[in-house]
């Protein structure tokens, strides 16, 4: 009899336990079932910066407002992440902070707890970028000397800044994806003997392929897995310091005959992503993807948007739908305003890249000092990081922080972009997260406030968004 009573009590309690679990798992988050819509807004006048708003509610009432309808049955690419480049200069700026302040900042940037923005993808330079304090490669030799066996290879200055910061980041988010891109190979491999411009000599293609292998292995020995590499940052821009010119035909040859086979021989799984330059030349990645030897080794193509239109990504996707797309760099400049950068970058870099099949969206440098330093002689002196960290350890969150934060905070890796229509000036992208939440990012590209509906599963809610403002809605 006692056993029967106990069984009866358990059966009666089960619905209550299930309800508590369900409530606990969605604590602090909206769900489609609750009819509640949470929202965060950034305005151009900076009065609201990724600030939580009063909740909205879905209902069956109708009106004549313009409507963004979110369609979860229409599915596109799976998202790998949002983030920045952790340049050598960014790492140095972060390392200025005392341990407690640095830990708090890295938690805010890379965790998914509380008010963190959950950055999930980083790009780093293989050797120096122009946002390092000096130019270097991992195998610099005295003038006139070579190192064909790469016996002098070492990670050099990166061991003092980039590697230690990455280790602290990985302790917070061990699943963060990392892409490596070189600005220049060692100068002894180049036809002009300079860190600036010039081309890789064909006789060194095999050695340079081994250089990439050694890099990936050296980073792995430090506990850092390189998920993807590009063979050359901005291969059509030889005017930076460091930089190198590399045609599409040269890159196809390098990948198909040297880099791809070297990775296969060393059993390296790191993705090879081609191009890594502006949207005005989609023919560059298309040339490589057409190459029969290079194609099998190539996972996808990467783009920047200093020239061209973001729709170039879709052009490449339509030609090779089995190859991935990545958006890997866009800077915010010291001479532009919070308003103009917020509007343009959210519209193009975040929403635009997502609507054109990109699996990630990255802005340029994560951090710098109050003088936009460090940068190399001839490097970018106007590149504004997401964070400004001054000599007194004061941290200012710049516009880039909010541009990427509106996506990274709410759209974790594994989310899938789903259908949504552009309504008038309201540019947007919608996602379904692995936990089943729906996320909608909207930018009002017009010159006045817009009233509109968000429609989902035959219900809708009405809201208003100021001119130039950005909002992320979650339910």
XYZ file of C-alpha atoms in Angstrom:
475
model
C 0.000 0.000 0.000
C 2.822 2.374 0.897
C 4.500 1.676 -2.451
C 1.254 2.420 -4.309
C 0.915 5.741 -2.454
C 4.515 6.651 -3.278
C 3.951 5.872 -6.963
C 0.794 7.967 -6.939
C 2.636 10.895 -5.343
C 5.405 10.693 -7.979
C 2.864 10.597 -10.814
C 1.107 13.644 -9.406
C 4.414 15.533 -9.034
C 5.780 14.788 -12.519
C 3.827 17.567 -14.342
C 4.966 20.091 -11.700
C 8.617 18.990 -12.034
C 8.407 19.221 -15.833
C 6.916 22.711 -15.573
C 9.719 23.840 -13.234
C 12.391 22.483 -15.586
C 10.768 24.244 -18.535
C 10.542 27.528 -16.660
C 14.090 27.250 -15.366
C 15.551 26.544 -18.806
C 14.051 29.692 -20.305
C 14.767 31.993 -17.381
C 15.513 35.513 -18.554
C 14.767 34.736 -22.208
C 11.701 35.169 -24.336
C 10.131 32.276 -26.180
C 7.670 32.091 -29.056
C 5.277 30.189 -26.792
C 5.174 32.977 -24.198
C 4.326 35.579 -26.831
C 6.986 37.859 -25.345
C 9.559 39.624 -27.535
C 12.719 41.018 -25.938
C 14.654 43.783 -27.680
C 17.949 45.670 -27.463
C 18.529 48.964 -29.284
C 21.470 51.166 -30.278
C 20.651 54.689 -31.473
C 22.765 57.034 -33.580
C 22.806 59.727 -30.869
C 24.376 57.148 -28.497
C 21.625 57.622 -25.905
C 20.993 53.879 -26.109
C 23.837 51.445 -26.723
C 22.813 47.804 -26.933
C 20.294 48.665 -24.242
C 17.472 46.365 -23.192
C 13.999 47.775 -23.907
C 10.549 47.034 -22.537
C 9.235 43.711 -23.800
C 6.862 43.539 -26.756
C 4.093 40.951 -27.154
C 2.729 38.970 -30.094
C -1.019 39.124 -30.671
C -3.597 38.366 -33.363
C -4.541 42.032 -33.848
C -3.886 43.528 -37.291
C -2.996 46.958 -38.694
C -1.724 48.582 -41.901
C 1.951 48.994 -40.833
C 4.762 47.728 -43.033
C 5.661 44.223 -41.909
C 8.786 42.105 -41.567
C 7.608 38.517 -41.680
C 9.991 35.898 -40.311
C 9.713 32.504 -41.982
C 11.489 29.658 -40.105
C 10.723 27.125 -42.842
C 13.045 28.989 -45.218
C 16.596 28.024 -44.238
C 19.972 29.283 -45.455
C 23.543 28.977 -44.085
C 24.671 27.813 -40.661
C 26.533 30.529 -38.742
C 30.086 29.968 -37.460
C 30.468 33.213 -35.537
C 30.906 36.964 -35.187
C 33.960 38.853 -34.016
C 37.101 40.841 -34.771
C 40.768 40.528 -35.618
C 42.974 40.007 -32.593
C 45.930 41.929 -34.032
C 49.291 42.063 -32.271
C 48.416 45.631 -31.339
C 45.033 44.526 -29.938
C 46.715 41.928 -27.765
C 49.256 44.473 -26.506
C 46.475 46.913 -25.616
C 44.597 44.227 -23.676
C 47.753 43.110 -21.861
C 48.197 46.655 -20.476
C 45.250 45.961 -18.187
C 45.886 44.559 -14.735
C 44.847 40.944 -14.283
C 41.435 41.561 -12.677
C 40.418 44.202 -15.208
C 41.642 42.086 -18.112
C 39.753 39.035 -16.879
C 36.549 41.086 -16.514
C 36.948 42.519 -20.018
C 37.621 39.140 -21.638
C 34.596 37.661 -19.829
C 32.472 40.526 -21.172
C 33.752 39.960 -24.697
C 33.907 36.176 -24.997
C 31.555 34.525 -22.513
C 27.803 34.107 -22.946
C 26.978 35.004 -19.347
C 25.013 37.993 -18.056
C 25.771 41.100 -20.148
C 28.599 39.550 -22.196
C 28.522 39.916 -25.987
C 29.670 36.366 -26.747
C 32.258 36.928 -29.489
C 32.714 33.575 -31.228
C 35.179 34.128 -34.094
C 38.636 35.723 -34.255
C 40.995 36.428 -37.122
C 44.719 36.682 -36.411
C 47.693 37.528 -38.596
C 50.272 34.912 -39.562
C 53.339 37.005 -38.778
C 52.836 40.761 -38.520
C 49.864 42.706 -39.867
C 50.010 46.469 -40.294
C 48.518 46.754 -36.784
C 51.669 45.421 -35.149
C 54.313 47.732 -33.741
C 56.913 46.276 -36.110
C 57.111 44.080 -39.198
C 58.173 40.457 -38.744
C 57.667 36.961 -40.130
C 58.269 33.639 -38.384
C 61.482 33.009 -40.300
C 63.375 36.264 -40.782
C 66.918 35.842 -42.051
C 69.864 38.212 -42.594
C 69.825 39.822 -46.044
C 71.001 37.415 -48.725
C 70.333 34.284 -46.648
C 67.541 31.720 -46.979
C 66.196 28.944 -44.752
C 64.825 26.300 -47.098
C 64.297 23.770 -44.301
C 62.701 26.392 -42.043
C 65.113 25.501 -39.255
C 64.807 29.007 -37.786
C 60.977 29.010 -37.776
C 59.450 30.353 -34.556
C 56.362 32.291 -33.511
C 58.550 35.178 -32.347
C 56.758 38.290 -31.024
C 53.381 36.505 -31.056
C 54.554 34.486 -28.058
C 54.640 37.739 -26.066
C 51.147 39.023 -26.869
C 48.787 37.201 -29.264
C 49.408 33.704 -27.885
C 49.000 34.626 -24.161
C 45.786 36.561 -24.860
C 44.400 33.727 -26.982
C 45.070 31.299 -24.145
C 43.062 33.496 -21.760
C 40.251 33.731 -24.316
C 40.220 29.963 -24.871
C 39.875 29.438 -21.120
C 36.591 31.370 -21.373
C 35.402 30.044 -24.747
C 37.293 26.885 -25.778
C 35.135 26.580 -28.915
C 35.970 29.964 -30.433
C 36.921 29.706 -34.113
C 40.249 31.204 -35.199
C 41.300 32.126 -38.731
C 44.899 32.966 -39.645
C 45.913 35.260 -42.535
C 49.429 36.334 -43.606
C 50.203 39.876 -44.724
C 53.597 38.799 -46.110
C 55.824 35.713 -46.189
C 59.466 36.019 -45.091
C 61.089 38.588 -47.379
C 63.707 36.096 -48.614
C 60.889 34.237 -50.390
C 59.777 37.346 -52.314
C 60.949 38.715 -55.649
C 61.536 42.248 -54.302
C 63.217 41.335 -50.987
C 60.826 43.658 -49.104
C 58.018 43.259 -46.604
C 55.971 45.653 -48.747
C 54.577 44.465 -52.079
C 56.382 42.065 -54.364
C 55.325 38.494 -55.109
C 56.160 35.031 -53.832
C 58.825 33.438 -56.016
C 57.510 30.178 -57.546
C 60.637 28.320 -56.434
C 59.560 28.926 -52.829
C 55.927 27.771 -53.192
C 56.749 24.405 -51.587
C 58.724 25.978 -48.731
C 55.952 28.486 -48.066
C 53.391 25.658 -47.925
C 55.541 24.029 -45.218
C 55.648 27.412 -43.436
C 51.845 27.209 -43.062
C 52.122 23.618 -41.804
C 54.706 24.638 -39.205
C 52.529 27.587 -38.138
C 49.455 25.439 -37.555
C 51.532 22.857 -35.673
C 53.270 25.504 -33.545
C 49.961 27.093 -32.570
C 48.527 23.663 -31.745
C 51.504 22.992 -29.465
C 50.399 26.139 -27.579
C 46.856 24.785 -27.274
C 45.498 26.949 -30.117
C 43.629 25.265 -32.974
C 43.593 27.215 -36.242
C 40.229 26.461 -37.841
C 40.961 28.166 -41.176
C 43.643 30.080 -43.050
C 43.689 32.338 -46.075
C 46.857 32.189 -48.241
C 47.140 35.984 -48.419
C 45.404 38.985 -46.875
C 44.271 41.435 -49.581
C 46.324 39.892 -52.410
C 45.507 42.780 -54.766
C 46.739 45.480 -52.350
C 50.567 45.472 -52.392
C 50.842 49.015 -50.981
C 50.469 48.159 -47.296
C 53.330 47.311 -44.928
C 53.514 44.347 -44.760
C 51.774 43.135 -47.927
C 52.187 40.963 -51.021
C 50.694 40.849 -54.504
C 49.256 37.482 -55.549
C 47.118 36.913 -58.636
C 44.226 34.443 -58.686
C 46.232 32.184 -60.999
C 49.201 32.258 -58.608
C 46.970 31.473 -55.637
C 45.335 28.586 -57.503
C 48.789 27.176 -58.365
C 50.020 27.600 -54.791
C 46.968 25.861 -53.303
C 46.518 23.108 -55.881
C 50.140 22.062 -56.246
C 51.657 22.943 -52.874
C 49.511 24.089 -49.915
C 46.687 21.569 -50.343
C 49.013 18.579 -50.784
C 51.186 19.749 -47.852
C 48.111 19.908 -45.589
C 46.982 16.469 -46.779
C 50.429 14.953 -46.173
C 50.626 16.447 -42.652
C 46.992 15.383 -41.972
C 46.028 18.987 -41.257
C 42.268 19.651 -41.208
C 42.528 23.462 -41.215
C 40.238 24.952 -43.870
C 41.757 26.795 -46.831
C 39.744 29.939 -47.620
C 40.679 31.857 -50.783
C 40.841 35.522 -51.801
C 40.310 37.535 -48.544
C 39.811 40.851 -50.335
C 37.207 43.246 -51.691
C 33.757 42.543 -53.110
C 34.625 44.281 -56.407
C 36.525 41.236 -57.721
C 34.374 38.093 -57.355
C 36.170 36.773 -60.437
C 39.261 36.231 -58.254
C 37.765 33.436 -56.097
C 35.803 32.132 -59.093
C 39.080 31.669 -60.996
C 40.499 29.570 -58.154
C 37.306 27.560 -57.701
C 37.341 26.782 -61.447
C 40.846 25.334 -61.118
C 40.581 21.530 -61.055
C 43.635 21.056 -58.828
C 42.877 23.825 -56.330
C 39.121 23.312 -55.962
C 39.166 20.081 -53.883
C 41.356 21.735 -51.251
C 39.282 24.925 -50.976
C 36.508 25.214 -48.366
C 35.331 28.674 -49.396
C 36.040 32.318 -50.190
C 36.518 35.384 -47.971
C 35.635 39.009 -48.625
C 36.186 42.573 -47.397
C 34.051 45.571 -48.438
C 36.320 48.556 -48.997
C 35.229 48.337 -52.648
C 32.335 46.653 -54.450
C 28.940 45.460 -53.255
C 28.157 42.797 -50.666
C 26.035 40.933 -53.251
C 29.326 39.649 -54.734
C 29.183 36.880 -52.132
C 25.930 35.588 -53.615
C 27.463 35.632 -57.091
C 30.164 33.234 -55.883
C 27.624 31.171 -53.914
C 25.380 30.789 -56.959
C 28.303 29.517 -59.033
C 29.599 27.168 -56.314
C 26.821 26.523 -53.777
C 28.850 23.747 -52.117
C 31.622 26.215 -51.162
C 31.302 28.432 -48.066
C 31.458 32.235 -47.842
C 33.159 34.308 -45.132
C 33.261 38.022 -44.351
C 36.640 38.625 -42.736
C 37.395 42.336 -42.406
C 35.934 45.842 -42.363
C 37.394 48.707 -40.394
C 35.747 51.650 -38.681
C 37.798 54.797 -39.186
C 38.916 57.564 -36.867
C 37.474 60.169 -39.243
C 33.899 58.860 -39.405
C 31.019 59.235 -36.962
C 29.307 56.750 -34.655
C 26.111 57.326 -36.642
C 27.519 56.668 -40.114
C 29.578 53.641 -39.059
C 26.690 52.069 -37.126
C 24.258 52.407 -40.043
C 26.619 51.373 -42.821
C 28.347 48.488 -41.065
C 25.238 46.872 -39.604
C 23.479 47.185 -42.975
C 26.398 45.797 -45.006
C 28.841 43.900 -42.802
C 26.332 42.189 -40.508
C 22.956 42.061 -42.274
C 24.368 42.264 -45.810
C 26.909 39.483 -45.363
C 24.323 37.265 -43.675
C 21.768 37.798 -46.453
C 24.477 36.858 -48.965
C 25.435 33.494 -47.478
C 28.366 34.403 -45.223
C 28.975 32.044 -42.314
C 30.628 34.779 -40.234
C 30.992 38.555 -39.989
C 34.198 40.106 -38.669
C 35.218 43.702 -38.116
C 38.881 44.700 -38.097
C 40.992 45.375 -34.952
C 39.638 44.457 -31.537
C 41.595 47.109 -29.593
C 44.107 49.956 -29.791
C 45.370 52.850 -27.667
C 44.119 56.444 -27.678
C 46.383 57.274 -30.650
C 45.148 54.325 -32.792
C 48.505 52.667 -32.155
C 50.370 50.466 -32.585
C 50.760 50.257 -36.351
C 53.728 49.547 -38.570
C 55.579 52.273 -40.536
C 53.192 52.747 -43.454
C 50.426 50.796 -41.736
C 46.906 52.004 -40.936
C 47.004 55.080 -38.691
C 43.218 55.643 -38.737
C 41.931 52.148 -37.889
C 39.643 52.380 -34.867
C 39.309 49.227 -32.787
C 36.181 48.027 -31.042
C 37.890 49.077 -27.820
C 40.129 52.014 -26.976
C 42.372 51.237 -24.007
C 44.415 54.218 -22.868
C 47.597 54.458 -20.791
C 45.558 54.739 -17.574
C 43.695 51.483 -18.315
C 40.457 53.269 -19.170
C 38.360 51.262 -21.628
C 36.095 52.945 -24.169
C 33.693 50.797 -26.164
C 33.720 52.185 -29.687
C 31.102 51.788 -32.416
C 32.567 48.468 -33.634
C 31.726 46.892 -30.281
C 28.027 47.604 -30.845
C 28.031 46.749 -34.567
C 29.200 43.207 -33.868
C 27.591 42.944 -30.419
C 24.097 43.240 -31.910
C 24.756 39.884 -33.604
C 27.319 38.056 -31.445
C 25.361 38.451 -28.202
C 22.239 36.800 -29.614
C 23.289 34.567 -32.532
C 25.591 31.791 -31.261
C 27.497 29.409 -33.544
C 25.231 26.752 -34.982
C 22.381 29.201 -35.551
C 20.764 29.061 -38.989
C 19.709 32.082 -40.993
C 16.008 31.862 -41.826
C 13.700 33.770 -44.137
C 12.698 37.415 -43.621
C 11.668 40.131 -46.056
C 13.211 43.596 -46.325
C 10.377 46.053 -45.636
C 11.068 49.522 -47.055
C 14.113 51.008 -45.281
C 14.175 48.242 -42.681
C 17.112 46.025 -43.552
C 17.167 42.834 -41.509
C 18.349 39.273 -41.050
C 16.677 36.525 -39.026
C 18.075 33.425 -37.337
C 16.992 30.351 -35.429
C 19.438 29.497 -32.640
C 20.371 25.961 -31.532
C 18.111 26.395 -28.482
C 15.147 27.265 -30.725
C 15.005 31.023 -30.180
C 14.298 33.354 -33.067
C 16.571 36.404 -33.474
C 15.834 39.334 -35.794
C 18.395 42.114 -36.381
C 16.953 45.282 -37.935
C 18.602 48.504 -39.158
C 16.477 51.536 -40.076
C 18.315 52.927 -43.080
C 15.816 55.730 -43.570
C 15.902 59.364 -42.458
C 12.931 59.191 -40.081
C 11.521 56.863 -37.442
C 9.708 53.819 -38.833
C 6.722 52.045 -37.319
C 6.464 48.413 -38.351
C 5.236 44.945 -37.470
C 7.225 41.807 -36.783
C 5.130 38.860 -37.917
C 5.772 35.246 -36.923
C 3.502 32.186 -37.010
C 0.408 34.242 -37.910
C 0.889 36.601 -34.956
C 2.517 40.002 -34.898
C 3.766 42.794 -32.702
C 4.183 46.485 -33.548
C 7.196 48.621 -32.715
C 9.067 51.739 -33.763
C 12.731 52.269 -34.637
C 14.453 55.643 -34.946
C 16.311 56.689 -38.090
C 19.689 54.955 -38.284
C 19.011 52.893 -35.171
C 19.716 49.180 -34.852
C 17.629 46.695 -32.900
C 17.879 43.012 -32.093
C 14.618 41.242 -31.257
C 14.548 37.847 -29.554
C 11.643 35.473 -28.891
